[in-house]
Coordinates of N, CA and C in Angstrom, one line a residue:
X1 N 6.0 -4.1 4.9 CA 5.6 -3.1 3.9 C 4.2 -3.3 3.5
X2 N 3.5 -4.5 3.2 CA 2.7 -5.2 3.0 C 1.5 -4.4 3.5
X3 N 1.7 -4.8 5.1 CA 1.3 -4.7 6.2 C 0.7 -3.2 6.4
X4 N 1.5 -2.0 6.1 CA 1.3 -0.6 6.4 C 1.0 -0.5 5.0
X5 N 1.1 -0.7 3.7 CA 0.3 -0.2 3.0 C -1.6 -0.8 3.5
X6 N -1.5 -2.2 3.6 CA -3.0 -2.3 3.8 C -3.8 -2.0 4.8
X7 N -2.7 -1.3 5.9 CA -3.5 -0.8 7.1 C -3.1 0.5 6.7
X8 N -2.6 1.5 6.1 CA -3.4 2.4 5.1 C -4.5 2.8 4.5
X9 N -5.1 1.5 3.4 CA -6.0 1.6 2.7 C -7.2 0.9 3.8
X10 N -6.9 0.3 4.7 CA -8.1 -0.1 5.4 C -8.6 1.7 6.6
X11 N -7.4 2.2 6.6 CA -7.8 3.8 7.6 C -8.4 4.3 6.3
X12 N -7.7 4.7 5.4 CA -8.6 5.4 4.3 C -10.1 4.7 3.8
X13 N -10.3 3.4 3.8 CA -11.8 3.3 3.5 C -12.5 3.6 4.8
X14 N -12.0 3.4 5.9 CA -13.0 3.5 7.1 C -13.4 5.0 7.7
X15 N -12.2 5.8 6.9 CA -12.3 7.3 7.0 C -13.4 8.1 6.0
X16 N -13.4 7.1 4.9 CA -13.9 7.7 3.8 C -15.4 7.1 3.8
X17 N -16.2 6.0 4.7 CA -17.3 5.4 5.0 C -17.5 6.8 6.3
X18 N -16.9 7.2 7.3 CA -17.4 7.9 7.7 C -17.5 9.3 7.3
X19 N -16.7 10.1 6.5 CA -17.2 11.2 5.8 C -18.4 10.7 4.9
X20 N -18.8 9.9 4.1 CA -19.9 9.7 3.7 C -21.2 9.5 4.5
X21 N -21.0 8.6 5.5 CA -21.8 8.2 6.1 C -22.8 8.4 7.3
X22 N -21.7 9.2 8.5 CA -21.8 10.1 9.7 C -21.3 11.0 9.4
X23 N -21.7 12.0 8.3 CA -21.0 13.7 8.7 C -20.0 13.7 9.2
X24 N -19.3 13.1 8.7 CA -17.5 13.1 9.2 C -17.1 14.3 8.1
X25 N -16.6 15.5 8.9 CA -16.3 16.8 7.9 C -14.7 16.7 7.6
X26 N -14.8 17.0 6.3 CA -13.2 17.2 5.4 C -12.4 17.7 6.7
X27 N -12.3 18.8 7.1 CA -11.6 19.1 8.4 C -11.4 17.8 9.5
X28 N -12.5 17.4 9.9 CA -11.9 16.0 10.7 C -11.1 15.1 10.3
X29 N -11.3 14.8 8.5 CA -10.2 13.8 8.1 C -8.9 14.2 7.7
X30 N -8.9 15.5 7.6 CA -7.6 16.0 7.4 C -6.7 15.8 9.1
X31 N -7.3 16.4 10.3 CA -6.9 16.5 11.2 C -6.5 14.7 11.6
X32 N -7.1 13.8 11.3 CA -7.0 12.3 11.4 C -5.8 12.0 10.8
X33 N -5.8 12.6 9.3 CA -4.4 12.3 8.8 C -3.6 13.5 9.2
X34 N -3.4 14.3 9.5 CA -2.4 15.1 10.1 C -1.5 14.0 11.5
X35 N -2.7 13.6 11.9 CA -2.5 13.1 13.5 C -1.6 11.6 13.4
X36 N -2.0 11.3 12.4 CA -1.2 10.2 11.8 C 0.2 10.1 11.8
X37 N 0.4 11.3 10.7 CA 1.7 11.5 10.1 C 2.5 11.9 11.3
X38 N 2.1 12.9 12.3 CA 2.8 13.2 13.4 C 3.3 12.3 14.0
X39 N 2.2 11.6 14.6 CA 2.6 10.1 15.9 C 3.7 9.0 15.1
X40 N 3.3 9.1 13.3 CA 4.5 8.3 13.2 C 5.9 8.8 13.2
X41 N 5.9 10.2 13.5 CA 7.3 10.4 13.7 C 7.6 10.7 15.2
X42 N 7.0 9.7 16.0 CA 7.0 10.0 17.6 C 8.0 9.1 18.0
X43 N 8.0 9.1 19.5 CA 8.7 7.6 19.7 C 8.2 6.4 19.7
X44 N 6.9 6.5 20.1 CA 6.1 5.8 20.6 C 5.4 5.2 18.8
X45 N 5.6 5.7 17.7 CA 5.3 4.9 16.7 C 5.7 3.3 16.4
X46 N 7.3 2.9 17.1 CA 7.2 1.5 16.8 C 6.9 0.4 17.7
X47 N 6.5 1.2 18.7 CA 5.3 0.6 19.7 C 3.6 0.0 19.0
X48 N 4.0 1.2 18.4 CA 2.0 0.9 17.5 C 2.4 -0.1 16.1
X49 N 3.1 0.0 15.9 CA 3.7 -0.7 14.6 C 3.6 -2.1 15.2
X50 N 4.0 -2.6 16.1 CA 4.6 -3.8 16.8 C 3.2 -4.2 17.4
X51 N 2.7 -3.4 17.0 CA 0.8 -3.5 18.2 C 0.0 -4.2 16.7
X52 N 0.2 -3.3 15.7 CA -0.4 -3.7 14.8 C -0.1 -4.9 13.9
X53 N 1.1 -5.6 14.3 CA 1.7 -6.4 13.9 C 1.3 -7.8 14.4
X54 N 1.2 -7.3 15.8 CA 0.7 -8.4 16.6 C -1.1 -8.7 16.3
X55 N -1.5 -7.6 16.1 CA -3.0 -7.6 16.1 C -2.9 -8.4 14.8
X56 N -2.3 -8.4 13.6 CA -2.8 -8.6 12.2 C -2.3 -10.1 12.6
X57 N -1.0 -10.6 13.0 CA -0.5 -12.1 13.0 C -2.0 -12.7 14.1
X58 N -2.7 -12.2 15.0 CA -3.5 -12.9 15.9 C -4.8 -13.2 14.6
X59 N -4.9 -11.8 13.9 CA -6.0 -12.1 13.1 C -5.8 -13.0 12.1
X60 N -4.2 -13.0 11.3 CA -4.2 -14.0 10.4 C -4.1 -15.6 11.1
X61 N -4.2 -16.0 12.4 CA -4.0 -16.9 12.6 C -5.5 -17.8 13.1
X62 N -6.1 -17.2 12.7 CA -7.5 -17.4 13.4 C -8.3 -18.2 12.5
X63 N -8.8 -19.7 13.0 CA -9.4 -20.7 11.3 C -10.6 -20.5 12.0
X64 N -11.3 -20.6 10.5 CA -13.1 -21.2 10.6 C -13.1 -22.3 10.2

């Protein structure tokens, strides 16, 4: 739960840096989150779930 709220808030700031930043128009970010909510009701969502899960455990595992 953790996990998809902060990869949430990390698509919403990176969404919200590019409408600010590169003329990213209201219409593209609506269509971004449209495209979102769809795919997670796909099959192929707990594929990406399991992608992102992996990605975050590789990142949390990584020392300086």
């Amino acid at each position: 739960m953790i996990l998809s709220i902060s990869g949430v808030v990390l698509l919403g700031v990176v969404v919200f840096l590019f409408f600010r930043k590169d003329n990213l128009k209201a219409s593209h970010g609506l269509v971004c989150a449209l495209f979102g909510f769809y795919l997670a009701s796909t099959g192929i969502a707990p594929s990406i779930r399991a992608g992102g899960a992996s990605l975050a455990s590789l990142l949390g595992g990584i020392k300086f």
